Tab-separated table of N, CA, C and O in Angstrom:
chain	number	residue	atom	x	y	z
Z	1	MET	N	16.496	55.866	-139.931
Z	1	MET	CA	17.334	57.037	-139.795
Z	1	MET	C	16.759	58.130	-140.695
Z	1	MET	O	16.960	58.100	-141.895
Z	2	PRO	N	16.006	59.067	-140.135
Z	2	PRO	CA	15.463	60.143	-140.963
Z	2	PRO	C	16.573	60.961	-141.602
Z	2	PRO	O	17.568	61.281	-140.971
Z	3	LEU	N	16.380	61.298	-142.871
Z	3	LEU	CA	17.398	62.070	-143.573
Z	3	LEU	C	17.524	63.475	-143.035
Z	3	LEU	O	18.563	64.099	-143.188
Z	4	ALA	N	16.480	63.967	-142.391
Z	4	ALA	CA	16.583	65.304	-141.790
Z	4	ALA	C	17.701	65.326	-140.757
Z	4	ALA	O	18.437	66.298	-140.640
Z	5	MET	N	17.854	64.224	-140.012
Z	5	MET	CA	18.937	64.141	-139.033
Z	5	MET	C	20.288	64.090	-139.741
Z	5	MET	O	21.250	64.695	-139.295
Z	6	ALA	N	20.350	63.361	-140.849
Z	6	ALA	CA	21.605	63.280	-141.599
Z	6	ALA	C	21.974	64.650	-142.153
Z	6	ALA	O	23.133	65.056	-142.106
Z	7	GLY	N	20.998	65.364	-142.684
Z	7	GLY	CA	21.259	66.683	-143.254
Z	7	GLY	C	21.691	67.688	-142.211
Z	7	GLY	O	22.493	68.580	-142.490
Z	8	ALA	N	21.198	67.558	-140.983
Z	8	ALA	CA	21.561	68.493	-139.927
Z	8	ALA	C	23.038	68.388	-139.565
Z	8	ALA	O	23.626	69.338	-139.076
Z	9	ALA	N	23.648	67.236	-139.845
Z	9	ALA	CA	25.063	67.036	-139.527
Z	9	ALA	C	25.955	67.195	-140.750
Z	9	ALA	O	27.042	66.671	-140.811
Z	10	ALA	N	25.464	67.935	-141.732
Z	10	ALA	CA	26.160	68.030	-143.024
Z	10	ALA	C	27.605	68.471	-142.892
Z	10	ALA	O	28.468	67.963	-143.567
Z	11	VAL	N	27.868	69.416	-142.051
Z	11	VAL	CA	29.232	69.889	-141.897
Z	11	VAL	C	29.561	69.846	-140.420
Z	11	VAL	O	28.968	70.588	-139.637
Z	12	LYS	N	30.461	68.967	-140.043
Z	12	LYS	CA	30.756	68.752	-138.632
Z	12	LYS	C	31.563	69.877	-138.015
Z	12	LYS	O	31.212	70.378	-136.980
Z	13	ALA	N	32.609	70.264	-138.635
Z	13	ALA	CA	33.494	71.208	-137.967
Z	13	ALA	C	33.438	72.589	-138.571
Z	13	ALA	O	32.672	73.427	-138.113
Z	14	ALA	N	34.211	72.820	-139.593
Z	14	ALA	CA	34.309	74.190	-140.092
Z	14	ALA	C	34.678	74.192	-141.555
Z	14	ALA	O	35.080	73.192	-142.110
Z	15	SER	N	34.500	75.326	-142.131
Z	15	SER	CA	35.032	75.530	-143.479
Z	15	SER	C	35.799	76.833	-143.450
Z	15	SER	O	35.457	77.747	-142.726
Z	16	ASP	N	36.866	76.869	-144.221
Z	16	ASP	CA	37.612	78.117	-144.294
Z	16	ASP	C	38.185	78.283	-145.685
Z	16	ASP	O	38.482	77.338	-146.355
Z	17	ARG	N	38.275	79.524	-146.083
Z	17	ARG	CA	38.734	79.843	-147.433
Z	17	ARG	C	40.131	80.430	-147.357
Z	17	ARG	O	40.366	81.405	-146.661
Z	18	GLY	N	41.037	79.812	-148.080
Z	18	GLY	CA	42.416	80.269	-148.080
Z	18	GLY	C	42.644	81.318	-149.148
Z	18	GLY	O	41.845	81.492	-150.061
Z	19	ALA	N	43.768	81.986	-149.060
Z	19	ALA	CA	44.123	83.017	-150.027
Z	19	ALA	C	44.365	82.430	-151.418
Z	19	ALA	O	44.292	83.133	-152.409
Z	20	ASP	N	44.632	81.108	-151.498
Z	20	ASP	CA	44.902	80.471	-152.782
Z	20	ASP	C	43.624	80.090	-153.531
Z	20	ASP	O	43.690	79.484	-154.596
Z	21	GLY	N	42.464	80.449	-152.989
Z	21	GLY	CA	41.205	80.149	-153.662
Z	21	GLY	C	40.675	78.764	-153.382
Z	21	GLY	O	39.703	78.327	-153.978
Z	22	VAL	N	41.282	78.038	-152.462
Z	22	VAL	CA	40.835	76.694	-152.108
Z	22	VAL	C	39.969	76.789	-150.865
Z	22	VAL	O	40.339	77.399	-149.869
Z	23	CYS	N	38.808	76.185	-150.940
Z	23	CYS	CA	37.892	76.129	-149.800
Z	23	CYS	C	37.971	74.725	-149.220
Z	23	CYS	O	37.822	73.744	-149.940
Z	24	GLN	N	38.239	74.601	-147.919
Z	24	GLN	CA	38.352	73.300	-147.272
Z	24	GLN	C	37.165	73.074	-146.367
Z	24	GLN	O	36.764	73.963	-145.632
Z	25	VAL	N	36.615	71.845	-146.420
Z	25	VAL	CA	35.455	71.499	-145.607
Z	25	VAL	C	35.681	70.135	-144.993
Z	25	VAL	O	36.107	69.208	-145.673
Z	26	ARG	N	35.405	69.994	-143.710
Z	26	ARG	CA	35.481	68.698	-143.036
Z	26	ARG	C	34.081	68.111	-143.005
Z	26	ARG	O	33.118	68.799	-142.678
Z	27	THR	N	33.958	66.821	-143.312
Z	27	THR	CA	32.655	66.160	-143.366
Z	27	THR	C	32.499	65.166	-142.222
Z	27	THR	O	33.412	64.994	-141.412
Z	28	ARG	N	31.380	64.449	-142.195
Z	28	ARG	CA	31.158	63.376	-141.226
Z	28	ARG	C	31.287	62.009	-141.881
Z	28	ARG	O	31.026	60.984	-141.285
Z	29	MET	N	31.670	61.968	-143.117
Z	29	MET	CA	31.681	60.743	-143.906
Z	29	MET	C	32.934	59.925	-143.631
Z	29	MET	O	34.009	60.474	-143.456
Z	30	ARG	N	32.790	58.586	-143.624
Z	30	ARG	CA	33.914	57.697	-143.344
Z	30	ARG	C	34.124	56.639	-144.424
Z	30	ARG	O	35.245	56.262	-144.691
Z	31	ASP	N	33.074	56.113	-145.025
Z	31	ASP	CA	33.166	54.977	-145.940
Z	31	ASP	C	33.473	55.437	-147.366
Z	31	ASP	O	32.697	56.183	-147.961
Z	32	VAL	N	34.594	54.965	-147.934
Z	32	VAL	CA	35.033	55.422	-149.251
Z	32	VAL	C	34.067	55.004	-150.353
Z	32	VAL	O	33.801	55.779	-151.275
Z	33	THR	N	33.520	53.804	-150.275
Z	33	THR	CA	32.587	53.335	-151.311
Z	33	THR	C	31.301	54.147	-151.285
Z	33	THR	O	30.810	54.575	-152.336
Z	34	LEU	N	30.758	54.365	-150.089
Z	34	LEU	CA	29.539	55.167	-149.969
Z	34	LEU	C	29.786	56.606	-150.402
Z	34	LEU	O	28.929	57.223	-151.036
Z	35	LEU	N	30.961	57.143	-150.070
Z	35	LEU	CA	31.299	58.507	-150.479
Z	35	LEU	C	31.340	58.613	-152.002
Z	35	LEU	O	30.735	59.516	-152.582
Z	36	ALA	N	32.047	57.687	-152.661
Z	36	ALA	CA	32.145	57.728	-154.127
Z	36	ALA	C	30.771	57.595	-154.768
Z	36	ALA	O	30.444	58.322	-155.715
Z	37	ASP	N	29.948	56.690	-154.250
Z	37	ASP	CA	28.587	56.520	-154.789
Z	37	ASP	C	27.743	57.773	-154.564
Z	37	ASP	O	26.986	58.195	-155.442
Z	38	ALA	N	27.875	58.387	-153.383
Z	38	ALA	CA	27.125	59.614	-153.085
Z	38	ALA	C	27.549	60.744	-154.007
Z	38	ALA	O	26.711	61.516	-154.489
Z	39	LEU	N	28.838	60.848	-154.273
Z	39	LEU	CA	29.322	61.873	-155.204
Z	39	LEU	C	28.713	61.663	-156.592
Z	39	LEU	O	28.271	62.616	-157.228
Z	40	ARG	N	28.695	60.410	-157.048
Z	40	ARG	CA	28.081	60.115	-158.351
Z	40	ARG	C	26.595	60.468	-158.342
Z	40	ARG	O	26.061	60.944	-159.340
Z	41	ASP	N	25.930	60.225	-157.212
Z	41	ASP	CA	24.498	60.556	-157.095
Z	41	ASP	C	24.251	62.050	-157.300
Z	41	ASP	O	23.154	62.441	-157.702
Z	42	THR	N	25.244	62.877	-157.005
Z	42	THR	CA	25.089	64.331	-157.170
Z	42	THR	C	25.547	64.795	-158.547
Z	42	THR	O	25.610	65.993	-158.798
Z	43	GLY	N	25.918	63.860	-159.415
Z	43	GLY	CA	26.298	64.213	-160.770
Z	43	GLY	C	27.782	64.427	-160.978
Z	43	GLY	O	28.202	64.917	-162.030
Z	44	ALA	N	28.597	64.065	-160.004
Z	44	ALA	CA	30.041	64.249	-160.131
Z	44	ALA	C	30.674	63.108	-160.915
Z	44	ALA	O	30.233	61.965	-160.820
Z	45	ALA	N	31.715	63.445	-161.658
Z	45	ALA	CA	32.602	62.428	-162.237
Z	45	ALA	C	33.603	62.109	-161.138
Z	45	ALA	O	34.204	63.012	-160.550
Z	46	VAL	N	33.802	60.822	-160.839
Z	46	VAL	CA	34.565	60.430	-159.660
Z	46	VAL	C	35.729	59.514	-160.029
Z	46	VAL	O	35.560	58.579	-160.812
Z	47	VAL	N	36.879	59.805	-159.437
Z	47	VAL	CA	38.031	58.907	-159.481
Z	47	VAL	C	38.309	58.557	-158.019
Z	47	VAL	O	38.589	59.437	-157.207
Z	48	SER	N	38.201	57.267	-157.700
Z	48	SER	CA	38.258	56.841	-156.314
Z	48	SER	C	39.463	55.955	-156.040
Z	48	SER	O	39.799	55.080	-156.830
Z	49	GLY	N	40.095	56.200	-154.898
Z	49	GLY	CA	41.187	55.368	-154.415
Z	49	GLY	C	40.963	55.091	-152.941
Z	49	GLY	O	39.946	55.492	-152.369
Z	50	THR	N	41.900	54.413	-152.313
Z	50	THR	CA	41.753	54.065	-150.900
Z	50	THR	C	41.778	55.288	-149.993
Z	50	THR	O	40.984	55.403	-149.074
Z	51	ASP	N	42.714	56.192	-150.260
Z	51	ASP	CA	42.891	57.351	-149.385
Z	51	ASP	C	42.645	58.689	-150.056
Z	51	ASP	O	42.948	59.735	-149.501
Z	52	ARG	N	42.118	58.653	-151.278
Z	52	ARG	CA	41.873	59.900	-152.006
Z	52	ARG	C	40.738	59.681	-152.997
Z	52	ARG	O	40.708	58.689	-153.709
Z	53	VAL	N	39.809	60.630	-153.017
Z	53	VAL	CA	38.702	60.604	-153.968
Z	53	VAL	C	38.639	61.978	-154.620
Z	53	VAL	O	38.634	62.997	-153.922
Z	54	THR	N	38.606	62.002	-155.945
Z	54	THR	CA	38.500	63.263	-156.672
Z	54	THR	C	37.147	63.300	-157.371
Z	54	THR	O	36.763	62.337	-158.029
Z	55	ALA	N	36.444	64.406	-157.198
Z	55	ALA	CA	35.124	64.590	-157.816
Z	55	ALA	C	35.142	65.876	-158.625
Z	55	ALA	O	35.747	66.869	-158.218
Z	56	ARG	N	34.457	65.846	-159.774
Z	56	ARG	CA	34.401	67.038	-160.621
Z	56	ARG	C	32.962	67.262	-161.067
Z	56	ARG	O	32.314	66.372	-161.585
Z	57	TRP	N	32.502	68.504	-160.818
Z	57	TRP	CA	31.220	68.993	-161.317
Z	57	TRP	C	31.561	70.181	-162.203
Z	57	TRP	O	31.942	71.230	-161.673
Z	58	GLU	N	31.479	70.045	-163.480
Z	58	GLU	CA	31.817	71.113	-164.429
Z	58	GLU	C	33.129	71.791	-164.036
Z	58	GLU	O	34.167	71.163	-164.084
Z	59	ALA	N	33.104	73.044	-163.607
Z	59	ALA	CA	34.335	73.786	-163.298
Z	59	ALA	C	34.794	73.625	-161.851
Z	59	ALA	O	35.792	74.191	-161.447
Z	60	VAL	N	34.073	72.860	-161.062
Z	60	VAL	CA	34.409	72.687	-159.645
Z	60	VAL	C	35.043	71.312	-159.440
Z	60	VAL	O	34.542	70.309	-159.941
Z	61	GLU	N	36.143	71.306	-158.696
Z	61	GLU	CA	36.774	70.033	-158.355
Z	61	GLU	C	36.920	69.955	-156.850
Z	61	GLU	O	37.223	70.954	-156.187
Z	62	ALA	N	36.712	68.758	-156.310
Z	62	ALA	CA	36.916	68.513	-154.885
Z	62	ALA	C	37.816	67.304	-154.737
Z	62	ALA	O	37.585	66.274	-155.368
Z	63	VAL	N	38.830	67.457	-153.922
Z	63	VAL	CA	39.701	66.340	-153.601
Z	63	VAL	C	39.440	65.990	-152.138
Z	63	VAL	O	39.630	66.812	-151.244
Z	64	PHE	N	38.958	64.760	-151.923
Z	64	PHE	CA	38.651	64.274	-150.586
Z	64	PHE	C	39.821	63.435	-150.094
Z	64	PHE	O	40.284	62.533	-150.791
Z	65	THR	N	40.297	63.738	-148.883
Z	65	THR	CA	41.342	62.955	-148.232
Z	65	THR	C	40.910	62.678	-146.801
Z	65	THR	O	40.091	63.413	-146.237
Z	66	ARG	N	41.476	61.617	-146.220
Z	66	ARG	CA	41.125	61.237	-144.845
Z	66	ARG	C	42.014	61.942	-143.828
Z	66	ARG	O	43.199	62.136	-144.066
Z	67	ASP	N	41.417	62.233	-142.673
Z	67	ASP	CA	42.225	62.757	-141.571
Z	67	ASP	C	42.652	61.583	-140.680
Z	67	ASP	O	42.391	60.419	-141.001
Z	68	THR	N	43.283	61.873	-139.562
Z	68	THR	CA	43.778	60.818	-138.671
Z	68	THR	C	42.650	60.006	-138.036
Z	68	THR	O	42.875	58.899	-137.581
Z	69	GLU	N	41.437	60.549	-138.009
Z	69	GLU	CA	40.281	59.842	-137.461
Z	69	GLU	C	39.534	59.054	-138.534
Z	69	GLU	O	38.521	58.431	-138.250
Z	70	GLY	N	40.017	59.101	-139.773
Z	70	GLY	CA	39.363	58.379	-140.861
Z	70	GLY	C	38.203	59.122	-141.487
Z	70	GLY	O	37.459	58.557	-142.286
Z	71	ILE	N	38.028	60.396	-141.136
Z	71	ILE	CA	36.935	61.203	-141.666
Z	71	ILE	C	37.436	61.946	-142.900
Z	71	ILE	O	38.541	62.491	-142.912
Z	72	TRP	N	36.601	61.980	-143.925
Z	72	TRP	CA	36.968	62.632	-145.182
Z	72	TRP	C	36.790	64.141	-145.076
Z	72	TRP	O	35.773	64.623	-144.581
Z	73	GLY	N	37.771	64.854	-145.551
Z	73	GLY	CA	37.697	66.304	-145.688
Z	73	GLY	C	37.815	66.629	-147.163
Z	73	GLY	O	38.449	65.897	-147.926
Z	74	ALA	N	37.186	67.703	-147.584
Z	74	ALA	CA	37.185	68.074	-149.000
Z	74	ALA	C	37.940	69.377	-149.202
Z	74	ALA	O	37.780	70.319	-148.424
Z	75	HIS	N	38.728	69.420	-150.253
Z	75	HIS	CA	39.452	70.621	-150.664
Z	75	HIS	C	38.899	71.014	-152.025
Z	75	HIS	O	39.108	70.303	-153.011
Z	76	PHE	N	38.154	72.102	-152.066
Z	76	PHE	CA	37.464	72.537	-153.289
Z	76	PHE	C	38.275	73.581	-154.039
Z	76	PHE	O	38.831	74.487	-153.434
Z	77	THR	N	38.296	73.470	-155.347
Z	77	THR	CA	38.820	74.515	-156.207
Z	77	THR	C	37.748	74.819	-157.248
Z	77	THR	O	36.964	73.943	-157.630
Z	78	GLY	N	37.688	76.076	-157.670
Z	78	GLY	CA	36.691	76.487	-158.654
Z	78	GLY	C	35.343	76.807	-158.041
Z	78	GLY	O	34.357	76.964	-158.749
Z	79	ALA	N	35.295	76.893	-156.701
Z	79	ALA	CA	34.028	77.199	-156.021
Z	79	ALA	C	34.297	78.148	-154.866
Z	79	ALA	O	35.311	78.034	-154.186
Z	80	ASP	N	33.361	79.054	-154.641
Z	80	ASP	CA	33.471	79.881	-153.455
Z	80	ASP	C	32.926	79.079	-152.270
Z	80	ASP	O	32.448	77.966	-152.423
Z	81	GLN	N	33.005	79.660	-151.088
Z	81	GLN	CA	32.593	78.941	-149.884
Z	81	GLN	C	31.128	78.527	-149.952
Z	81	GLN	O	30.789	77.408	-149.588
Z	82	ALA	N	30.262	79.385	-150.441
Z	82	ALA	CA	28.833	79.061	-150.516
Z	82	ALA	C	28.586	77.870	-151.436
Z	82	ALA	O	27.813	76.958	-151.107
Z	83	ARG	N	29.244	77.854	-152.595
Z	83	ARG	CA	29.076	76.737	-153.543
Z	83	ARG	C	29.659	75.448	-152.967
Z	83	ARG	O	29.070	74.374	-153.113
Z	84	ALA	N	30.806	75.550	-152.310
Z	84	ALA	CA	31.404	74.365	-151.687
Z	84	ALA	C	30.476	73.792	-150.622
Z	84	ALA	O	30.260	72.574	-150.562
Z	85	MET	N	29.897	74.656	-149.805
Z	85	MET	CA	28.974	74.193	-148.763
Z	85	MET	C	27.721	73.579	-149.385
Z	85	MET	O	27.202	72.581	-148.889
Z	86	GLU	N	27.237	74.160	-150.473
Z	86	GLU	CA	26.082	73.620	-151.186
Z	86	GLU	C	26.379	72.198	-151.685
Z	86	GLU	O	25.560	71.284	-151.531
Z	87	LEU	N	27.553	72.021	-152.268
Z	87	LEU	CA	27.931	70.702	-152.774
Z	87	LEU	C	28.115	69.699	-151.641
Z	87	LEU	O	27.661	68.551	-151.732
Z	88	VAL	N	28.773	70.108	-150.556
Z	88	VAL	CA	28.968	69.206	-149.422
Z	88	VAL	C	27.623	68.812	-148.822
Z	88	VAL	O	27.405	67.654	-148.473
Z	89	THR	N	26.699	69.745	-148.730
Z	89	THR	CA	25.369	69.435	-148.199
Z	89	THR	C	24.649	68.429	-149.099
Z	89	THR	O	24.028	67.479	-148.612
Z	90	ALA	N	24.754	68.615	-150.417
Z	90	ALA	CA	24.132	67.674	-151.360
Z	90	ALA	C	24.779	66.291	-151.257
Z	90	ALA	O	24.081	65.265	-151.250
Z	91	VAL	N	26.098	66.261	-151.170
Z	91	VAL	CA	26.802	64.980	-151.041
Z	91	VAL	C	26.441	64.319	-149.718
Z	91	VAL	O	26.223	63.111	-149.652
Z	92	ASP	N	26.363	65.109	-148.654
Z	92	ASP	CA	25.997	64.560	-147.345
Z	92	ASP	C	24.605	63.934	-147.381
Z	92	ASP	O	24.402	62.853	-146.820
Z	93	GLY	N	23.660	64.587	-148.030
Z	93	GLY	CA	22.322	64.007	-148.150
Z	93	GLY	C	22.343	62.703	-148.913
Z	93	GLY	O	21.716	61.711	-148.507
Z	94	ALA	N	23.096	62.668	-150.016
Z	94	ALA	CA	23.217	61.439	-150.806
Z	94	ALA	C	23.925	60.360	-149.993
Z	94	ALA	O	23.548	59.183	-150.038
Z	95	TYR	N	24.931	60.740	-149.230
Z	95	TYR	CA	25.659	59.798	-148.373
Z	95	TYR	C	24.716	59.215	-147.317
Z	95	TYR	O	24.699	58.009	-147.078
Z	96	GLY	N	23.914	60.076	-146.699
Z	96	GLY	CA	22.952	59.615	-145.699
Z	96	GLY	C	21.963	58.611	-146.279
Z	96	GLY	O	21.632	57.609	-145.644
Z	97	ARG	N	21.497	58.869	-147.502
Z	97	ARG	CA	20.587	57.917	-148.157
Z	97	ARG	C	21.291	56.593	-148.441
Z	97	ARG	O	20.708	55.525	-148.290
Z	98	ARG	N	22.564	56.660	-148.836
Z	98	ARG	CA	23.346	55.438	-149.080
Z	98	ARG	C	23.534	54.646	-147.786
Z	98	ARG	O	23.426	53.427	-147.769
Z	99	VAL	N	23.842	55.331	-146.687
Z	99	VAL	CA	23.993	54.668	-145.394
Z	99	VAL	C	22.672	54.022	-144.990
Z	99	VAL	O	22.633	52.874	-144.547
Z	100	GLN	N	21.580	54.748	-145.158
Z	100	GLN	CA	20.268	54.222	-144.801
Z	100	GLN	C	19.968	52.943	-145.582
Z	100	GLN	O	19.523	51.951	-145.005
Z	101	ARG	N	20.226	52.955	-146.888
Z	101	ARG	CA	19.993	51.752	-147.709
Z	101	ARG	C	20.835	50.578	-147.226
Z	101	ARG	O	20.356	49.451	-147.160
Z	102	ALA	N	22.093	50.852	-146.910
Z	102	ALA	CA	22.990	49.784	-146.464
Z	102	ALA	C	22.523	49.186	-145.133
Z	102	ALA	O	22.535	47.967	-144.948
Z	103	VAL	N	22.101	50.033	-144.211
Z	103	VAL	CA	21.619	49.560	-142.908
Z	103	VAL	C	20.338	48.739	-143.087
Z	103	VAL	O	20.193	47.660	-142.500
Z	104	LEU	N	19.420	49.237	-143.898
Z	104	LEU	CA	18.174	48.502	-144.128
Z	104	LEU	C	18.437	47.146	-144.769
Z	104	LEU	O	17.836	46.138	-144.378
Z	105	GLU	N	19.336	47.115	-145.725
Z	105	GLU	CA	19.670	45.848	-146.382
Z	105	GLU	C	20.264	44.857	-145.382
Z	105	GLU	O	19.908	43.687	-145.358
Z	106	ARG	N	21.160	45.346	-144.532
Z	106	ARG	CA	21.770	44.489	-143.520
Z	106	ARG	C	20.716	43.966	-142.541
Z	106	ARG	O	20.731	42.784	-142.176
Z	107	LEU	N	19.795	44.825	-142.121
Z	107	LEU	CA	18.731	44.377	-141.216
Z	107	LEU	C	17.863	43.305	-141.858
Z	107	LEU	O	17.542	42.287	-141.234
Z	108	ARG	N	17.477	43.528	-143.105
Z	108	ARG	CA	16.654	42.538	-143.812
Z	108	ARG	C	17.395	41.207	-143.954
Z	108	ARG	O	16.819	40.140	-143.782
Z	109	ASP	N	18.678	41.278	-144.291
Z	109	ASP	CA	19.474	40.067	-144.508
Z	109	ASP	C	19.720	39.289	-143.220
Z	109	ASP	O	19.755	38.060	-143.230
Z	110	GLN	N	19.928	39.981	-142.111
Z	110	GLN	CA	20.298	39.325	-140.857
Z	110	GLN	C	19.098	38.913	-140.011
Z	110	GLN	O	19.245	38.129	-139.076
Z	111	ALA	N	17.930	39.418	-140.334
Z	111	ALA	CA	16.740	39.124	-139.527
Z	111	ALA	C	16.448	37.630	-139.407
Z	111	ALA	O	16.209	37.142	-138.294
Z	112	PRO	N	16.435	36.867	-140.496
Z	112	PRO	CA	16.112	35.439	-140.360
Z	112	PRO	C	17.068	34.682	-139.422
Z	112	PRO	O	16.622	33.837	-138.635
Z	113	ALA	N	18.346	34.988	-139.469
Z	113	ALA	CA	19.310	34.330	-138.593
Z	113	ALA	C	19.067	34.678	-137.123
Z	113	ALA	O	19.428	33.911	-136.230
Z	114	ALA	N	18.441	35.805	-136.874
Z	114	ALA	CA	18.128	36.231	-135.509
Z	114	ALA	C	16.739	35.757	-135.083
Z	114	ALA	O	16.263	36.125	-134.011
Z	115	GLY	N	16.077	34.966	-135.939
Z	115	GLY	CA	14.753	34.468	-135.605
Z	115	GLY	C	13.654	35.499	-135.803
Z	115	GLY	O	12.616	35.435	-135.159
Z	116	LEU	N	13.865	36.434	-136.709
Z	116	LEU	CA	12.888	37.486	-136.970
Z	116	LEU	C	12.383	37.399	-138.404
Z	116	LEU	O	13.117	37.044	-139.318
Z	117	ARG	N	11.136	37.775	-138.560
Z	117	ARG	CA	10.532	37.844	-139.892
Z	117	ARG	C	10.024	39.262	-140.087
Z	117	ARG	O	9.320	39.814	-139.235
Z	118	LEU	N	10.371	39.857	-141.229
Z	118	LEU	CA	9.922	41.208	-141.520
Z	118	LEU	C	8.424	41.178	-141.769
Z	118	LEU	O	7.939	40.531	-142.693
Z	119	GLU	N	7.693	41.868	-140.915
Z	119	GLU	CA	6.229	41.900	-140.993
Z	119	GLU	C	5.754	43.032	-141.888
Z	119	GLU	O	4.842	42.870	-142.683
Z	120	SER	N	6.364	44.206	-141.738
Z	120	SER	CA	5.967	45.341	-142.569
Z	120	SER	C	7.101	46.353	-142.648
Z	120	SER	O	7.996	46.371	-141.806
Z	121	GLU	N	7.012	47.173	-143.691
Z	121	GLU	CA	7.996	48.230	-143.909
Z	121	GLU	C	7.258	49.437	-144.464
Z	121	GLU	O	6.534	49.314	-145.445
Z	122	THR	N	7.443	50.580	-143.820
Z	122	THR	CA	6.798	51.806	-144.297
Z	122	THR	C	7.832	52.924	-144.373
Z	122	THR	O	8.801	52.950	-143.621
Z	123	VAL	N	7.597	53.834	-145.301
Z	123	VAL	CA	8.455	54.999	-145.476
Z	123	VAL	C	7.592	56.236	-145.265
Z	123	VAL	O	6.531	56.366	-145.879
Z	124	ASP	N	8.037	57.145	-144.389
Z	124	ASP	CA	7.249	58.349	-144.136
Z	124	ASP	C	7.629	59.471	-145.096
Z	124	ASP	O	8.491	59.304	-145.957
Z	125	ASP	N	6.991	60.619	-144.937
Z	125	ASP	CA	7.217	61.761	-145.828
Z	125	ASP	C	8.640	62.304	-145.775
Z	125	ASP	O	9.094	62.960	-146.712
Z	126	ASN	N	9.355	62.051	-144.677
Z	126	ASN	CA	10.730	62.527	-144.516
Z	126	ASN	C	11.749	61.455	-144.892
Z	126	ASN	O	12.921	61.575	-144.541
Z	127	ALA	N	11.303	60.395	-145.559
Z	127	ALA	CA	12.143	59.270	-145.978
Z	127	ALA	C	12.622	58.423	-144.806
Z	127	ALA	O	13.534	57.620	-144.957
Z	128	GLY	N	11.984	58.595	-143.631
Z	128	GLY	CA	12.262	57.710	-142.506
Z	128	GLY	C	11.614	56.361	-142.779
Z	128	GLY	O	10.512	56.294	-143.305
Z	129	VAL	N	12.305	55.295	-142.424
Z	129	VAL	CA	11.816	53.951	-142.691
Z	129	VAL	C	11.518	53.262	-141.366
Z	129	VAL	O	12.338	53.298	-140.440
Z	130	ARG	N	10.354	52.627	-141.312
Z	130	ARG	CA	9.961	51.879	-140.120
Z	130	ARG	C	9.813	50.420	-140.509
Z	130	ARG	O	9.021	50.082	-141.401
Z	131	LEU	N	10.591	49.575	-139.847
Z	131	LEU	CA	10.515	48.138	-140.065
Z	131	LEU	C	9.867	47.515	-138.841
Z	131	LEU	O	10.230	47.851	-137.711
Z	132	VAL	N	8.932	46.611	-139.070
Z	132	VAL	CA	8.300	45.882	-137.979
Z	132	VAL	C	8.631	44.398	-138.184
Z	132	VAL	O	8.302	43.822	-139.238
Z	133	PHE	N	9.317	43.826	-137.198
Z	133	PHE	CA	9.687	42.421	-137.257
Z	133	PHE	C	8.831	41.622	-136.286
Z	133	PHE	O	8.451	42.111	-135.230
Z	134	GLU	N	8.592	40.376	-136.647
Z	134	GLU	CA	7.879	39.465	-135.768
Z	134	GLU	C	8.856	38.372	-135.372
Z	134	GLU	O	9.621	37.867	-136.210
Z	135	VAL	N	8.842	38.005	-134.087
Z	135	VAL	CA	9.684	36.934	-133.634
Z	135	VAL	C	9.073	35.625	-134.082
Z	135	VAL	O	7.885	35.357	-133.810
Z	136	GLU	N	9.852	34.828	-134.786
Z	136	GLU	CA	9.348	33.542	-135.262
Z	136	GLU	C	9.500	32.523	-134.152
Z	136	GLU	O	10.521	32.463	-133.485
Z	137	ARG	N	8.480	31.743	-133.983
Z	137	ARG	CA	8.507	30.698	-132.940
Z	137	ARG	C	9.125	29.450	-133.548
Z	137	ARG	O	8.861	29.111	-134.677
Z	138	THR	N	9.952	28.807	-132.751
Z	138	THR	CA	10.597	27.587	-133.237
Z	138	THR	C	10.017	26.344	-132.638
Z	138	THR	O	9.276	26.343	-131.731
């Protein structure tokens, strides 16, 4: 999964700035553990719960909550729309890298049970990973 593809989907729907100074952004992220880890990867102090994640970068705070589809949306305070979008893009990139690691780990772990042996693994300049498996003969 090239990260360029993950970055292109950084903001799925829209962002809008309210009169109260809160900028709201809808993301493509679903997994609470990966989200919290991605936030930490961007330097945020994180308090994580099942349905709410709070992240703080110096004077900026984001409260992430789930919508009815299970997708996390962020409510930013202390940031204008440009800064909020910058942070969401950074978190999205970190989230994409976390998803990629999790998928690769699962593939490596499940390959032997499927009769496959990992023959080679390469990473390209865009952080895309290519795994080559060989079917083991029984």
